[in-house]
Short mmCIF file of C-alpha atoms in Angstrom, two decimals:
data_model
loop_
_atom_site.label_atom_id
_atom_site.label_comp_id
_atom_site.label_asym_id
_atom_site.label_seq_id
_atom_site.Cartn_x
_atom_site.Cartn_y
_atom_site.Cartn_z
CA MET A 1 -55.36 72.70 -36.77
CA ALA A 2 -58.20 70.21 -36.71
CA THR A 3 -60.26 69.70 -39.85
CA ARG A 4 -63.30 67.52 -39.33
CA THR A 5 -66.34 66.46 -41.28
CA GLY A 6 -69.69 65.12 -40.28
CA GLN A 7 -72.55 66.29 -38.11
CA LEU A 8 -72.05 69.91 -37.13
CA ARG A 9 -73.07 71.75 -33.98
CA THR A 10 -72.74 75.44 -33.19
CA GLU A 11 -74.38 78.09 -31.05
CA PRO A 12 -78.19 78.44 -31.40
CA LEU A 13 -79.55 80.81 -34.02
CA GLY A 14 -81.92 83.62 -33.27
CA THR A 15 -85.62 82.93 -33.69
CA GLU A 16 -85.81 84.62 -37.10
CA ASN A 17 -82.89 82.69 -38.58
CA THR A 18 -84.03 79.39 -37.06
CA SER A 19 -87.20 79.49 -39.14
CA ARG A 20 -85.32 80.50 -42.27
CA TYR A 21 -82.27 78.24 -42.39
CA GLY A 22 -81.38 74.64 -41.61
CA ASP A 23 -78.54 73.10 -39.63
CA PRO A 24 -74.96 74.35 -39.96
CA VAL A 25 -73.04 72.88 -42.91
CA ALA A 26 -69.74 74.72 -42.30
CA VAL A 27 -68.29 76.20 -39.11
CA VAL A 28 -64.98 78.09 -39.10
CA ARG A 29 -63.52 79.04 -35.72
CA GLU A 30 -60.38 81.20 -35.39
CA VAL A 31 -58.82 79.77 -38.56
CA THR A 32 -55.49 81.14 -39.73
CA ARG A 33 -53.64 80.58 -43.01
CA CYS A 34 -50.13 81.88 -43.71
CA PHE A 35 -47.94 81.73 -46.79
CA GLY A 36 -44.48 82.26 -45.41
CA ALA A 37 -44.58 85.47 -43.35
CA THR A 38 -47.75 86.66 -45.07
CA VAL A 39 -50.99 86.15 -43.16
CA ILE A 40 -53.85 85.49 -45.59
CA LEU A 41 -56.53 84.46 -43.08
CA ASP A 42 -56.22 85.92 -39.60
CA ALA A 43 -58.28 83.98 -37.04
CA VAL A 44 -61.51 84.17 -39.07
CA ASN A 45 -64.90 82.94 -37.88
CA LEU A 46 -67.82 81.93 -40.08
CA THR A 47 -70.91 79.74 -39.93
CA ILE A 48 -72.97 78.77 -42.98
CA HIS A 49 -76.32 77.00 -42.64
CA ARG A 50 -78.22 74.82 -45.07
CA GLY A 51 -80.37 77.04 -47.27
CA GLU A 52 -78.28 80.15 -46.55
CA PHE A 53 -76.61 81.95 -49.49
CA VAL A 54 -73.44 83.75 -48.42
CA ALA A 55 -71.39 85.87 -50.82
CA LEU A 56 -67.76 86.73 -50.11
CA LEU A 57 -66.27 89.95 -51.51
CA GLY A 58 -62.73 91.28 -51.33
CA ARG A 59 -59.84 92.64 -53.35
CA SER A 60 -57.57 90.29 -55.27
CA GLY A 61 -55.29 88.52 -52.81
CA SER A 62 -57.58 89.17 -49.84
CA GLY A 63 -57.96 85.45 -49.10
CA LYS A 64 -61.39 84.72 -50.61
CA SER A 65 -60.32 81.71 -52.65
CA THR A 66 -58.04 80.54 -49.86
CA LEU A 67 -61.02 80.30 -47.51
CA LEU A 68 -63.11 78.50 -50.13
CA ARG A 69 -60.31 76.02 -50.83
CA ALA A 70 -59.96 75.34 -47.12
CA LEU A 71 -63.68 74.58 -46.85
CA ALA A 72 -63.44 72.35 -49.93
CA GLY A 73 -60.61 70.36 -48.36
CA LEU A 74 -58.21 71.47 -51.12
CA ASP A 75 -55.80 73.38 -48.87
CA HIS A 76 -54.01 71.20 -46.37
CA GLY A 77 -51.79 74.02 -45.19
CA VAL A 78 -54.46 75.68 -43.05
CA GLU A 79 -52.85 76.14 -39.67
CA GLY A 80 -53.06 77.97 -36.37
CA ALA A 81 -55.48 77.98 -33.47
CA GLY A 82 -59.02 77.12 -34.39
CA ASP A 83 -61.18 74.51 -36.00
CA LEU A 84 -62.79 73.87 -39.36
CA PHE A 85 -65.92 71.72 -39.46
CA VAL A 86 -67.46 70.92 -42.83
CA THR A 87 -70.27 68.61 -43.84
CA ARG A 88 -69.26 65.57 -45.91
CA ASP A 89 -71.66 66.57 -48.69
CA VAL A 90 -69.71 69.34 -50.44
CA SER A 91 -69.59 70.33 -54.12
CA VAL A 92 -67.42 72.95 -55.80
CA VAL A 93 -67.97 75.04 -58.95
CA PHE A 94 -65.05 76.98 -60.42
CA GLN A 95 -64.82 79.78 -62.99
CA ASP A 96 -63.62 77.20 -65.51
CA SER A 97 -66.26 74.51 -66.03
CA ARG A 98 -63.49 71.86 -65.93
CA LEU A 99 -65.47 69.41 -68.06
CA LEU A 100 -63.69 66.32 -69.34
CA PRO A 101 -63.44 66.91 -73.11
CA TRP A 102 -63.36 63.19 -73.90
CA ALA A 103 -66.60 62.51 -71.99
CA ARG A 104 -70.14 63.29 -73.10
CA VAL A 105 -72.28 65.68 -71.09
CA LEU A 106 -74.15 63.02 -69.09
CA ASP A 107 -70.90 61.26 -68.21
CA ASN A 108 -69.44 64.56 -66.98
CA VAL A 109 -72.49 65.17 -64.79
CA THR A 110 -72.56 61.67 -63.26
CA LEU A 111 -68.80 61.34 -62.86
CA GLY A 112 -68.17 59.31 -59.73
CA LEU A 113 -71.81 58.37 -59.14
CA THR A 114 -72.40 54.68 -58.50
CA GLY A 115 -75.44 52.48 -58.31
CA GLY A 116 -78.58 52.21 -60.35
CA GLY A 117 -80.42 55.30 -61.44
CA SER A 118 -77.32 57.44 -62.02
CA ALA A 119 -78.23 58.17 -65.63
CA GLN A 120 -81.80 59.06 -64.72
CA ARG A 121 -80.59 61.32 -61.94
CA GLY A 122 -78.14 63.02 -64.25
CA SER A 123 -80.79 63.58 -66.91
CA ALA A 124 -83.14 65.08 -64.34
CA VAL A 125 -80.54 67.57 -63.12
CA LEU A 126 -79.63 68.48 -66.71
CA ALA A 127 -83.28 69.36 -67.25
CA ASP A 128 -83.17 71.49 -64.09
CA VAL A 129 -80.26 73.54 -65.52
CA GLY A 130 -82.06 74.02 -68.84
CA LEU A 131 -80.27 71.38 -70.90
CA PRO A 132 -82.83 68.60 -71.47
CA GLY A 133 -81.89 66.21 -74.22
CA ARG A 134 -78.20 67.22 -74.29
CA GLU A 135 -76.93 64.07 -72.53
CA ARG A 136 -75.00 62.82 -75.59
CA ALA A 137 -73.45 66.15 -76.56
CA TRP A 138 -69.70 66.72 -76.33
CA PRO A 139 -68.41 69.66 -74.24
CA TYR A 140 -66.93 71.36 -77.34
CA GLU A 141 -70.42 71.53 -78.85
CA LEU A 142 -71.65 73.73 -75.99
CA SER A 143 -71.34 77.47 -75.46
CA GLY A 144 -69.50 78.81 -72.43
CA GLY A 145 -72.77 79.39 -70.61
CA GLU A 146 -73.98 75.87 -71.43
CA GLN A 147 -70.72 74.36 -70.21
CA GLN A 148 -71.15 76.18 -66.92
CA ARG A 149 -74.70 74.84 -66.70
CA VAL A 150 -73.25 71.34 -67.00
CA ALA A 151 -70.78 72.19 -64.22
CA LEU A 152 -73.68 73.29 -62.03
CA ALA A 153 -75.54 70.07 -62.82
CA ARG A 154 -72.47 68.04 -61.87
CA SER A 155 -72.21 69.94 -58.57
CA LEU A 156 -75.89 69.37 -57.71
CA VAL A 157 -76.38 65.78 -58.86
CA ARG A 158 -75.40 64.49 -55.39
CA ASP A 159 -77.74 66.96 -53.65
CA PRO A 160 -74.92 68.61 -51.66
CA ALA A 161 -75.49 70.22 -48.29
CA LEU A 162 -72.79 72.83 -49.10
CA LEU A 163 -72.09 74.38 -52.52
CA LEU A 164 -68.84 76.32 -52.90
CA ALA A 165 -68.68 78.58 -55.96
CA ASP A 166 -65.44 80.35 -56.91
CA GLU A 167 -66.42 83.11 -59.36
CA PRO A 168 -68.45 80.65 -61.47
CA PHE A 169 -69.74 83.32 -63.86
CA GLY A 170 -66.60 85.46 -64.14
CA ALA A 171 -65.71 84.28 -67.66
CA LEU A 172 -69.21 84.79 -69.10
CA ASP A 173 -70.56 87.77 -71.00
CA ALA A 174 -72.89 90.17 -69.18
CA LEU A 175 -76.16 88.89 -70.63
CA THR A 176 -75.28 85.25 -69.98
CA ARG A 177 -74.28 86.15 -66.41
CA ILE A 178 -77.69 87.67 -65.77
CA ARG A 179 -79.38 84.52 -67.06
CA MET A 180 -77.10 82.35 -64.93
CA HIS A 181 -77.98 84.43 -61.86
CA GLY A 182 -81.64 83.59 -62.33
CA LEU A 183 -80.83 79.93 -62.89
CA LEU A 184 -78.70 79.74 -59.73
CA GLN A 185 -81.48 81.34 -57.69
CA ASP A 186 -83.96 78.74 -58.98
CA LEU A 187 -81.56 75.87 -58.33
CA CYS A 188 -80.81 77.01 -54.78
CA ALA A 189 -84.53 77.34 -54.07
CA LYS A 190 -85.06 73.75 -55.21
CA TYR A 191 -81.99 72.00 -53.74
CA ARG A 192 -81.50 74.25 -50.68
CA PRO A 193 -77.75 73.88 -50.18
CA GLY A 194 -75.76 76.26 -48.06
CA VAL A 195 -73.80 78.38 -50.55
CA LEU A 196 -70.56 80.29 -50.35
CA LEU A 197 -70.08 82.39 -53.50
CA VAL A 198 -66.70 84.07 -54.01
CA THR A 199 -67.02 87.06 -56.32
CA HIS A 200 -65.47 90.40 -57.21
CA ASP A 201 -68.84 91.75 -58.35
CA VAL A 202 -70.75 93.74 -55.71
CA ASP A 203 -73.90 93.80 -57.86
CA GLU A 204 -73.77 90.02 -58.24
CA ALA A 205 -73.46 89.58 -54.48
CA VAL A 206 -76.42 91.86 -53.76
CA ALA A 207 -78.51 90.23 -56.48
CA LEU A 208 -78.01 86.69 -55.16
CA ALA A 209 -77.02 86.51 -51.50
CA ASP A 210 -78.85 86.50 -48.18
CA ARG A 211 -75.68 87.73 -46.50
CA VAL A 212 -72.49 89.35 -47.78
CA LEU A 213 -69.08 89.29 -46.14
CA VAL A 214 -66.14 91.53 -47.05
CA LEU A 215 -62.66 90.13 -46.44
CA ASP A 216 -59.73 92.50 -46.06
CA GLY A 217 -56.36 92.02 -44.43
CA GLY A 218 -57.26 88.46 -43.52
CA ARG A 219 -60.32 89.49 -41.49
CA PHE A 220 -63.98 90.15 -42.14
CA VAL A 221 -64.52 93.90 -42.16
CA ALA A 222 -68.21 93.72 -43.03
CA ASP A 223 -70.97 91.18 -42.47
CA ARG A 224 -74.18 92.49 -44.00
CA GLN A 225 -77.55 90.76 -43.95
CA LEU A 226 -79.45 91.64 -47.12
CA ASP A 227 -83.03 92.23 -46.07
CA PHE A 228 -85.46 93.20 -48.82
CA THR A 229 -89.08 94.12 -48.47
CA GLU A 230 -91.23 91.14 -49.40
CA GLY A 231 -91.71 91.15 -53.14
CA GLY A 232 -89.10 93.84 -53.64
CA GLU A 233 -87.00 93.52 -56.78
CA ARG A 234 -83.25 93.09 -56.48
CA THR A 235 -82.55 95.75 -59.08
CA TYR A 236 -81.29 99.33 -59.18
CA ARG A 237 -84.93 100.42 -59.12
CA ASN A 238 -85.10 99.28 -55.50
CA PRO A 239 -83.60 101.79 -53.01
CA GLN A 240 -82.75 98.86 -50.71
CA PHE A 241 -80.55 97.36 -53.44
CA VAL A 242 -78.74 100.67 -53.88
CA ALA A 243 -78.25 101.08 -50.12
CA HIS A 244 -76.72 97.61 -49.77
CA ARG A 245 -74.52 98.19 -52.80
CA GLU A 246 -73.21 101.53 -51.46
CA ALA A 247 -72.49 100.10 -48.02
CA LEU A 248 -70.52 97.22 -49.48
CA LEU A 249 -68.57 99.48 -51.80
CA ASP A 250 -67.67 101.59 -48.78
CA ALA A 251 -66.48 98.46 -46.95
CA LEU A 252 -64.30 97.67 -49.97
CA GLY A 253 -62.85 101.18 -49.90
CA VAL A 254 -64.63 102.22 -53.11
CA ARG A 255 -66.98 105.13 -53.23
CA GLY A 256 -70.18 104.28 -55.08
#
């Protein structure tokens, strides 16, 4: 199994997608992952482009987080025929904000940054996530939603080409999740990373993604492009939202 980073090349996109998305930032070709005799990923294929928001749905144990960890370089047991190409500029956001409790907010955001201007860059990104002036706060002084905003700031401070998000809003209450959805949409519009969001929430996937994949039995059983009429709301009031939701629930084996 070859895992490589750097400049990526893949087959040409169609005309419509060429104008919408940038270059590939992750390319998965026939990748397999086994744990003992259990096949978790079965020769999967996936390409994510800069500016493309991909959501990944599936039951617990379907391999969603395994695929994300492989793309993040956190799973060195990926094996089998195939290749995994990933840009060097990757950031990861987890369900737990994973902030260092002994470091102030700005130090958490700029962790690992070097060179002049790190503090200014960190402050600017904190403002982007709605936390201006909180640089000197301690993590314990923040709410759960605010801690996750800091985690998002930390993931974006290096302007990543690929953002991997493993159920980043799963521990938040419903109202905070809705607010975080809007924030993530605004951040992605500004920074334009390629995004892979792992989630159990069909509504979250339809609300945020350009494209939704369903993983089952180690393979993708659905790959749905979410096309909405220009200006159409991504809410239950929109019949297109409902149609996408029902199709994805069917793919998951759940009747809407």
